[in-house]
Amino acid sequence: MASKKPESSGTGLEVQIDPNLRYEQAVKELEKLISDMESGKFSLEETLLAYQRGAALLKHCQAVLAQVEQQVRVFEA
């Protein structure tokens, strides 16, 4: 996989996501972040950081899925 720029949450703060992070690992981390945020165990600041990390993880997952879709299209052609 080609190296990617760091994921951005749109808040001006860059959240670093390892471009080699496996899809399954990213989804698992995202699910944990969501669960933790919903439980109310984070402070406001921690919630913001979790949201930023989650947004970057989601963007990473979408990019991985798009790449796999493209590969499937090539195989089907």
Short mmCIF file of N, CA, C and O in Angstrom, two decimals:
data_model
loop_
_atom_site.label_atom_id
_atom_site.label_comp_id
_atom_site.label_asym_id
_atom_site.label_seq_id
_atom_site.Cartn_x
_atom_site.Cartn_y
_atom_site.Cartn_z
N MET A 1 0.86 -1.18 0.00
CA MET A 1 0.00 0.00 0.00
C MET A 1 0.90 1.23 0.00
O MET A 1 1.86 1.32 0.75
N ALA A 2 0.59 2.20 -0.84
CA ALA A 2 1.39 3.42 -0.91
C ALA A 2 1.23 4.21 0.37
O ALA A 2 0.22 4.15 1.05
N SER A 3 2.26 4.99 0.69
CA SER A 3 2.17 5.78 1.92
C SER A 3 1.17 6.91 1.73
O SER A 3 1.01 7.44 0.64
N LYS A 4 0.46 7.22 2.81
CA LYS A 4 -0.60 8.20 2.77
C LYS A 4 -0.26 9.35 3.68
O LYS A 4 0.50 9.21 4.61
N LYS A 5 -0.87 10.50 3.41
CA LYS A 5 -0.75 11.63 4.31
C LYS A 5 -1.51 11.31 5.58
O LYS A 5 -2.43 10.51 5.57
N PRO A 6 -1.15 11.96 6.69
CA PRO A 6 -1.90 11.74 7.93
C PRO A 6 -3.37 12.09 7.73
O PRO A 6 -3.71 13.01 6.99
N GLU A 7 -4.23 11.35 8.40
CA GLU A 7 -5.67 11.61 8.34
C GLU A 7 -5.96 12.90 9.10
O GLU A 7 -5.36 13.18 10.12
N SER A 8 -6.91 13.66 8.63
CA SER A 8 -7.32 14.89 9.29
C SER A 8 -8.77 14.80 9.68
O SER A 8 -9.59 14.29 8.94
N SER A 9 -9.06 15.30 10.86
CA SER A 9 -10.44 15.26 11.34
C SER A 9 -11.23 16.49 10.94
O SER A 9 -12.40 16.61 11.25
N GLY A 10 -10.56 17.45 10.28
CA GLY A 10 -11.25 18.66 9.87
C GLY A 10 -11.24 19.75 10.93
O GLY A 10 -11.81 20.80 10.74
N THR A 11 -10.58 19.50 12.06
CA THR A 11 -10.55 20.48 13.14
C THR A 11 -9.25 21.26 13.14
O THR A 11 -9.02 22.06 14.03
N GLY A 12 -8.39 20.99 12.17
CA GLY A 12 -7.11 21.66 12.14
C GLY A 12 -6.03 20.87 12.86
O GLY A 12 -4.87 21.20 12.77
N LEU A 13 -6.41 19.84 13.60
CA LEU A 13 -5.45 18.99 14.28
C LEU A 13 -5.30 17.70 13.50
O LEU A 13 -6.28 17.06 13.16
N GLU A 14 -4.07 17.33 13.22
CA GLU A 14 -3.81 16.11 12.46
C GLU A 14 -3.77 14.92 13.40
O GLU A 14 -3.12 14.96 14.43
N VAL A 15 -4.47 13.87 13.04
CA VAL A 15 -4.45 12.62 13.79
C VAL A 15 -3.68 11.63 12.95
O VAL A 15 -4.04 11.39 11.80
N GLN A 16 -2.64 11.06 13.51
CA GLN A 16 -1.80 10.13 12.77
C GLN A 16 -2.41 8.74 12.79
O GLN A 16 -2.69 8.20 13.85
N ILE A 17 -2.62 8.19 11.60
CA ILE A 17 -3.08 6.81 11.44
C ILE A 17 -2.01 6.09 10.63
O ILE A 17 -1.63 6.54 9.55
N ASP A 18 -1.53 4.98 11.15
CA ASP A 18 -0.54 4.18 10.44
C ASP A 18 -1.17 3.70 9.12
O ASP A 18 -2.21 3.03 9.15
N PRO A 19 -0.59 4.05 7.99
CA PRO A 19 -1.19 3.64 6.72
C PRO A 19 -1.21 2.12 6.54
O PRO A 19 -1.96 1.61 5.72
N ASN A 20 -0.43 1.39 7.33
CA ASN A 20 -0.42 -0.07 7.25
C ASN A 20 -1.38 -0.71 8.24
O ASN A 20 -1.43 -1.94 8.34
N LEU A 21 -2.15 0.11 8.96
CA LEU A 21 -3.12 -0.42 9.91
C LEU A 21 -4.14 -1.26 9.17
O LEU A 21 -4.76 -0.80 8.19
N ARG A 22 -4.31 -2.49 9.60
CA ARG A 22 -5.26 -3.40 8.95
C ARG A 22 -6.69 -2.92 9.17
O ARG A 22 -7.01 -2.36 10.22
N TYR A 23 -7.53 -3.16 8.20
CA TYR A 23 -8.93 -2.75 8.25
C TYR A 23 -9.60 -3.28 9.52
O TYR A 23 -10.28 -2.55 10.23
N GLU A 24 -9.40 -4.56 9.79
CA GLU A 24 -10.05 -5.19 10.95
C GLU A 24 -9.61 -4.55 12.26
O GLU A 24 -10.43 -4.37 13.17
N GLN A 25 -8.34 -4.20 12.36
CA GLN A 25 -7.83 -3.55 13.56
C GLN A 25 -8.43 -2.15 13.72
O GLN A 25 -8.78 -1.74 14.83
N ALA A 26 -8.55 -1.44 12.61
CA ALA A 26 -9.12 -0.09 12.65
C ALA A 26 -10.58 -0.14 13.07
O ALA A 26 -11.02 0.69 13.89
N VAL A 27 -11.33 -1.10 12.55
CA VAL A 27 -12.75 -1.23 12.91
C VAL A 27 -12.88 -1.57 14.39
O VAL A 27 -13.72 -1.00 15.10
N LYS A 28 -12.04 -2.47 14.87
CA LYS A 28 -12.08 -2.86 16.29
C LYS A 28 -11.80 -1.66 17.18
O LYS A 28 -12.49 -1.44 18.18
N GLU A 29 -10.78 -0.87 16.83
CA GLU A 29 -10.46 0.33 17.62
C GLU A 29 -11.61 1.34 17.56
O GLU A 29 -11.96 1.95 18.57
N LEU A 30 -12.19 1.51 16.38
CA LEU A 30 -13.30 2.44 16.21
C LEU A 30 -14.50 2.01 17.07
O LEU A 30 -15.11 2.84 17.75
N GLU A 31 -14.81 0.73 17.06
CA GLU A 31 -15.91 0.23 17.88
C GLU A 31 -15.66 0.47 19.37
O GLU A 31 -16.57 0.85 20.12
N LYS A 32 -14.41 0.28 19.81
CA LYS A 32 -14.07 0.52 21.22
C LYS A 32 -14.21 2.00 21.56
O LYS A 32 -14.75 2.35 22.62
N LEU A 33 -13.74 2.88 20.67
CA LEU A 33 -13.88 4.32 20.90
C LEU A 33 -15.35 4.71 21.03
O LEU A 33 -15.72 5.47 21.93
N ILE A 34 -16.17 4.19 20.15
CA ILE A 34 -17.61 4.50 20.19
C ILE A 34 -18.22 4.03 21.50
O ILE A 34 -18.95 4.77 22.17
N SER A 35 -17.89 2.81 21.89
CA SER A 35 -18.41 2.26 23.14
C SER A 35 -17.98 3.11 24.33
O SER A 35 -18.80 3.43 25.21
N ASP A 36 -16.72 3.48 24.36
CA ASP A 36 -16.20 4.30 25.47
C ASP A 36 -16.85 5.67 25.50
O ASP A 36 -17.17 6.19 26.57
N MET A 37 -17.04 6.26 24.33
CA MET A 37 -17.67 7.58 24.28
C MET A 37 -19.12 7.50 24.74
O MET A 37 -19.59 8.36 25.49
N GLU A 38 -19.83 6.46 24.32
CA GLU A 38 -21.23 6.31 24.71
C GLU A 38 -21.39 6.03 26.19
O GLU A 38 -22.41 6.37 26.79
N SER A 39 -20.38 5.42 26.79
CA SER A 39 -20.47 5.07 28.22
C SER A 39 -20.35 6.31 29.11
O SER A 39 -20.69 6.24 30.28
N GLY A 40 -19.83 7.39 28.54
CA GLY A 40 -19.68 8.62 29.32
C GLY A 40 -18.46 8.61 30.22
O GLY A 40 -18.34 9.47 31.10
N LYS A 41 -17.54 7.70 30.00
CA LYS A 41 -16.38 7.62 30.89
C LYS A 41 -15.28 8.61 30.54
O LYS A 41 -14.33 8.76 31.29
N PHE A 42 -15.40 9.30 29.42
CA PHE A 42 -14.40 10.28 29.00
C PHE A 42 -14.78 11.68 29.47
O PHE A 42 -15.95 12.03 29.53
N SER A 43 -13.75 12.48 29.75
CA SER A 43 -13.97 13.90 29.98
C SER A 43 -14.28 14.55 28.64
O SER A 43 -14.17 13.91 27.58
N LEU A 44 -14.66 15.81 28.66
CA LEU A 44 -14.96 16.53 27.42
C LEU A 44 -13.75 16.53 26.49
O LEU A 44 -13.87 16.26 25.28
N GLU A 45 -12.58 16.80 27.03
CA GLU A 45 -11.36 16.84 26.23
C GLU A 45 -11.04 15.47 25.65
O GLU A 45 -10.65 15.34 24.49
N GLU A 46 -11.20 14.42 26.47
CA GLU A 46 -10.95 13.06 26.00
C GLU A 46 -11.95 12.67 24.93
O GLU A 46 -11.60 11.97 23.97
N THR A 47 -13.18 13.11 25.07
CA THR A 47 -14.21 12.83 24.07
C THR A 47 -13.84 13.47 22.74
O THR A 47 -13.99 12.85 21.68
N LEU A 48 -13.36 14.70 22.79
CA LEU A 48 -12.95 15.38 21.55
C LEU A 48 -11.81 14.62 20.88
O LEU A 48 -11.83 14.39 19.66
N LEU A 49 -10.82 14.21 21.65
CA LEU A 49 -9.70 13.45 21.09
C LEU A 49 -10.17 12.12 20.53
O LEU A 49 -9.72 11.70 19.45
N ALA A 50 -11.08 11.45 21.24
CA ALA A 50 -11.62 10.18 20.76
C ALA A 50 -12.39 10.39 19.46
O ALA A 50 -12.30 9.58 18.53
N TYR A 51 -13.16 11.48 19.39
CA TYR A 51 -13.91 11.78 18.17
C TYR A 51 -12.95 12.01 17.00
O TYR A 51 -13.17 11.50 15.89
N GLN A 52 -11.88 12.76 17.24
CA GLN A 52 -10.91 13.04 16.18
C GLN A 52 -10.24 11.74 15.71
O GLN A 52 -10.08 11.52 14.50
N ARG A 53 -9.87 10.90 16.65
CA ARG A 53 -9.25 9.61 16.30
C ARG A 53 -10.25 8.75 15.53
O ARG A 53 -9.91 8.13 14.52
N GLY A 54 -11.49 8.73 15.99
CA GLY A 54 -12.52 7.95 15.32
C GLY A 54 -12.78 8.42 13.90
O GLY A 54 -12.94 7.62 12.99
N ALA A 55 -12.80 9.73 13.71
CA ALA A 55 -13.02 10.28 12.37
C ALA A 55 -11.87 9.88 11.44
O ALA A 55 -12.11 9.52 10.27
N ALA A 56 -10.65 9.90 11.95
CA ALA A 56 -9.50 9.50 11.15
C ALA A 56 -9.54 8.01 10.85
O ALA A 56 -9.23 7.58 9.73
N LEU A 57 -9.94 7.20 11.83
CA LEU A 57 -10.06 5.76 11.61
C LEU A 57 -11.12 5.46 10.56
O LEU A 57 -10.94 4.61 9.69
N LEU A 58 -12.25 6.16 10.63
CA LEU A 58 -13.32 5.97 9.66
C LEU A 58 -12.84 6.32 8.25
O LEU A 58 -13.07 5.56 7.29
N LYS A 59 -12.13 7.41 8.12
CA LYS A 59 -11.60 7.81 6.82
C LYS A 59 -10.62 6.76 6.29
O LYS A 59 -10.62 6.43 5.11
N HIS A 60 -9.80 6.23 7.19
CA HIS A 60 -8.84 5.19 6.81
C HIS A 60 -9.59 3.95 6.31
O HIS A 60 -9.24 3.38 5.26
N CYS A 61 -10.62 3.53 7.03
CA CYS A 61 -11.41 2.36 6.64
C CYS A 61 -12.07 2.57 5.28
O CYS A 61 -12.09 1.67 4.44
N GLN A 62 -12.62 3.75 5.07
CA GLN A 62 -13.25 4.05 3.79
C GLN A 62 -12.25 3.99 2.65
O GLN A 62 -12.55 3.49 1.57
N ALA A 63 -11.03 4.47 2.90
CA ALA A 63 -9.99 4.44 1.87
C ALA A 63 -9.58 3.00 1.56
O ALA A 63 -9.39 2.64 0.39
N VAL A 64 -9.45 2.18 2.59
CA VAL A 64 -9.09 0.78 2.38
C VAL A 64 -10.18 0.07 1.58
O VAL A 64 -9.90 -0.65 0.63
N LEU A 65 -11.44 0.30 1.94
CA LEU A 65 -12.55 -0.32 1.21
C LEU A 65 -12.58 0.14 -0.25
O LEU A 65 -12.83 -0.67 -1.15
N ALA A 66 -12.34 1.41 -0.49
CA ALA A 66 -12.33 1.92 -1.86
C ALA A 66 -11.22 1.26 -2.67
O ALA A 66 -11.42 0.92 -3.84
N GLN A 67 -10.06 1.06 -2.03
CA GLN A 67 -8.95 0.41 -2.73
C GLN A 67 -9.30 -1.04 -3.07
O GLN A 67 -9.02 -1.51 -4.17
N VAL A 68 -9.92 -1.73 -2.14
CA VAL A 68 -10.30 -3.12 -2.38
C VAL A 68 -11.37 -3.18 -3.48
O VAL A 68 -11.31 -4.05 -4.36
N GLU A 69 -12.33 -2.26 -3.45
CA GLU A 69 -13.35 -2.22 -4.51
C GLU A 69 -12.70 -2.05 -5.88
O GLU A 69 -13.11 -2.70 -6.85
N GLN A 70 -11.71 -1.17 -5.96
CA GLN A 70 -11.03 -0.94 -7.22
C GLN A 70 -10.32 -2.21 -7.69
O GLN A 70 -10.36 -2.55 -8.87
N GLN A 71 -9.69 -2.91 -6.75
CA GLN A 71 -9.00 -4.15 -7.11
C GLN A 71 -9.99 -5.20 -7.61
O GLN A 71 -9.71 -5.92 -8.57
N VAL A 72 -11.16 -5.28 -7.00
CA VAL A 72 -12.19 -6.22 -7.44
C VAL A 72 -12.65 -5.87 -8.84
O VAL A 72 -12.81 -6.76 -9.70
N ARG A 73 -12.83 -4.59 -9.12
CA ARG A 73 -13.23 -4.17 -10.48
C ARG A 73 -12.19 -4.60 -11.51
O ARG A 73 -12.54 -5.02 -12.62
N VAL A 74 -10.92 -4.47 -11.15
CA VAL A 74 -9.86 -4.87 -12.07
C VAL A 74 -9.91 -6.38 -12.32
O VAL A 74 -9.80 -6.84 -13.45
N PHE A 75 -10.12 -7.15 -11.26
CA PHE A 75 -10.19 -8.60 -11.40
C PHE A 75 -11.39 -9.03 -12.24
O PHE A 75 -11.33 -10.02 -12.96
N GLU A 76 -12.49 -8.31 -12.12
CA GLU A 76 -13.71 -8.66 -12.84
C GLU A 76 -13.65 -8.26 -14.31
O GLU A 76 -14.42 -8.77 -15.12
N ALA A 77 -12.79 -7.35 -14.65
CA ALA A 77 -12.70 -6.84 -16.03
C ALA A 77 -12.07 -7.84 -16.96
O ALA A 77 -11.45 -8.77 -16.65
#
